[in-house]
Amino acid sequence: MHRHVDSSRFGAYRIENVHLLTSSEQRQEIVQFWLRERAIPTLPEAVRRAHEVCLLVRRDDGTGALAGVSTVGRMRTRSGLIYWVFRMFLRKPDRVPRLSLAVANATCAHLRLRARREGDAAGMLIVTENVKLMRPGARMLFQRQGCRYVGRNARGQDVWVVDFPAHATAAA
């Protein structure tokens, strides 16, 4: 069965939207990628998270090697609103300037469009698992991208929200 996959290019990379369309072969490739890169330490967690992949980031150099992924899972806040929880991992050699921003923006654009069509989420939640993203410059970048700071989680990580238009005044 052929499935349509949206893709775009960013420099030497191809970004493919596979949200809710990953094949078992792709999930197996993703699990092996995470384990090899030590991004996710256990096989059960990698298998679970492979079902949450939204975007694949591939080298556009003829190899099509997997360079990174974004994942999204749904969560309900205490107020009852549903948010997509965004995560991303890029291999160290592929952490080139602005690629992570392109992946985050492409993920957000897809989820925003889906929310407009399905009415299934109030926004996208970003938890800064990488301590570099808690620096003042990174915080200013989040603000410039339209993110709203909502505080820190129990682990002391910054939490940001991108509100989707229909829910622009909703609180996380």
Coordinates of C-alpha atoms in Angstrom, one line a residue:
M1 CA 0.0 0.0 0.0
H2 CA 1.4 3.4 -1.0
R3 CA 1.0 6.2 1.6
H4 CA 1.5 9.8 0.7
V5 CA 4.2 11.4 2.9
D6 CA 4.7 15.1 3.0
S7 CA 8.4 16.1 2.8
S8 CA 10.5 19.3 2.6
R9 CA 14.1 20.1 2.4
F10 CA 16.4 21.9 4.8
G11 CA 20.0 22.2 3.5
A12 CA 21.5 18.7 3.3
Y13 CA 18.4 17.2 4.9
R14 CA 14.9 15.9 3.9
I15 CA 12.2 16.3 6.5
E16 CA 9.4 13.7 6.1
N17 CA 6.0 14.0 7.9
V18 CA 5.1 10.4 8.9
H19 CA 2.7 11.3 11.8
L20 CA 0.4 8.3 12.4
L21 CA 1.7 6.7 9.1
T22 CA 5.0 4.9 10.1
S23 CA 5.4 1.4 8.8
S24 CA 6.8 -1.4 10.9
E25 CA 10.1 -1.1 8.9
Q26 CA 10.4 2.6 9.8
R27 CA 9.6 2.0 13.4
Q28 CA 12.3 -0.7 13.5
E29 CA 14.8 1.7 11.9
I30 CA 13.9 4.4 14.5
V31 CA 14.3 2.0 17.4
Q32 CA 17.7 0.9 16.2
F33 CA 18.7 4.5 15.6
W34 CA 17.7 5.5 19.1
L35 CA 19.5 2.6 20.7
R36 CA 22.6 3.0 18.6
E37 CA 22.8 6.8 19.4
R38 CA 21.9 6.1 23.1
A39 CA 19.1 8.6 22.8
I40 CA 16.6 6.2 24.5
P41 CA 18.3 3.7 26.8
T42 CA 15.8 0.8 26.8
L43 CA 14.2 -1.2 24.1
P44 CA 10.7 -1.1 25.5
E45 CA 10.7 2.7 25.7
A46 CA 12.2 3.0 22.2
V47 CA 9.5 0.7 20.8
R48 CA 6.7 2.7 22.6
R49 CA 8.1 6.0 21.4
A50 CA 8.5 4.8 17.8
H51 CA 4.7 4.9 17.5
E52 CA 4.9 8.7 18.4
V53 CA 7.2 9.7 15.6
C54 CA 5.9 12.8 13.7
L55 CA 8.9 13.7 11.5
L56 CA 11.8 11.8 10.1
V57 CA 15.0 13.8 9.3
R58 CA 17.1 12.1 6.7
R59 CA 20.4 13.1 5.1
D60 CA 19.7 14.2 1.6
D61 CA 23.1 12.9 0.3
G62 CA 22.0 9.8 -1.5
T63 CA 22.2 7.6 1.5
G64 CA 18.9 8.7 3.1
A65 CA 20.4 7.9 6.5
L66 CA 18.3 8.8 9.5
A67 CA 19.7 11.9 11.2
G68 CA 16.9 12.6 13.6
V69 CA 13.2 12.5 14.5
S70 CA 10.5 14.5 16.2
T71 CA 7.9 12.8 18.3
V72 CA 4.6 13.9 19.8
G73 CA 2.4 12.4 22.4
R74 CA -0.8 13.7 23.8
M75 CA -1.4 14.8 27.4
R76 CA -4.3 16.2 29.3
T77 CA -3.7 19.2 31.6
R78 CA -5.3 19.6 35.0
S79 CA -7.7 22.0 33.3
G80 CA -8.8 19.3 30.9
L81 CA -7.1 20.7 27.8
I82 CA -5.2 18.3 25.4
Y83 CA -1.7 19.3 24.3
W84 CA 0.8 17.6 22.0
V85 CA 4.1 17.0 23.9
F86 CA 7.0 17.6 21.5
R87 CA 10.4 15.9 21.6
M88 CA 13.2 15.9 19.2
F89 CA 16.5 14.1 18.8
L90 CA 19.2 14.8 16.2
R91 CA 22.4 12.9 15.9
K92 CA 25.4 14.9 17.1
P93 CA 27.0 15.2 13.6
D94 CA 23.6 16.5 12.3
R95 CA 23.1 19.2 14.8
V96 CA 23.7 21.9 12.3
P97 CA 22.5 25.6 12.7
R98 CA 18.8 26.0 12.6
L99 CA 17.9 22.4 11.7
S100 CA 16.3 21.9 15.1
L101 CA 14.3 25.0 14.6
A102 CA 13.1 23.8 11.2
V103 CA 12.1 20.5 12.6
A104 CA 10.2 22.1 15.6
N105 CA 8.5 24.6 13.2
A106 CA 7.5 21.8 10.8
T107 CA 6.1 19.7 13.6
C108 CA 4.2 22.6 15.0
A109 CA 2.8 23.6 11.6
H110 CA 1.5 20.0 11.1
L111 CA -0.1 19.8 14.5
R112 CA -1.6 23.3 14.2
L113 CA -3.2 22.2 10.9
R114 CA -4.4 18.9 12.4
A115 CA -5.9 20.8 15.3
R116 CA -7.7 23.2 13.0
R117 CA -9.1 20.2 11.1
E118 CA -9.7 17.8 13.9
G119 CA -10.1 20.1 16.9
D120 CA -8.0 17.7 18.9
A121 CA -5.5 19.8 20.8
A122 CA -5.1 23.3 22.3
G123 CA -1.4 23.5 21.4
M124 CA 2.1 22.0 21.5
L125 CA 4.0 21.7 24.8
I126 CA 7.8 21.8 24.7
V127 CA 9.9 20.6 27.7
T128 CA 13.5 21.7 27.6
E129 CA 15.3 18.4 28.4
N130 CA 18.5 19.9 27.0
V131 CA 19.9 22.4 29.6
K132 CA 21.3 24.5 26.7
L133 CA 17.7 25.4 25.9
M134 CA 17.3 27.0 29.3
R135 CA 20.0 29.7 28.6
P136 CA 18.8 33.3 28.1
G137 CA 19.5 33.3 24.3
A138 CA 17.4 30.1 23.8
R139 CA 14.6 31.5 25.9
M140 CA 14.6 34.7 23.8
L141 CA 14.4 32.4 20.7
F142 CA 11.4 30.5 22.1
Q143 CA 9.7 33.8 22.7
R144 CA 10.4 35.1 19.2
Q145 CA 8.9 31.8 17.8
G146 CA 5.7 32.6 19.6
C147 CA 6.1 30.2 22.5
R148 CA 4.7 31.1 25.9
Y149 CA 6.7 30.2 29.0
V150 CA 4.5 28.4 31.6
G151 CA 7.1 27.5 34.3
R152 CA 9.2 24.6 35.3
N153 CA 8.3 20.9 35.7
A154 CA 9.2 18.7 38.7
R155 CA 12.6 18.0 37.2
G156 CA 13.4 21.8 36.9
Q157 CA 13.1 21.9 33.1
D158 CA 11.5 24.9 31.4
V159 CA 8.1 24.3 29.9
W160 CA 6.9 26.2 26.9
V161 CA 3.6 26.2 25.0
V162 CA 2.6 27.1 21.5
D163 CA -1.1 27.8 21.6
F164 CA -3.1 26.9 18.5
P165 CA -5.4 29.7 17.2
A166 CA -8.7 28.3 18.4
H167 CA -7.2 28.0 21.9
A168 CA -5.0 31.2 22.0
T169 CA -6.2 32.3 25.4
A170 CA -6.2 28.8 27.0
A171 CA -3.8 28.3 29.9
A172 CA -1.7 25.1 30.3

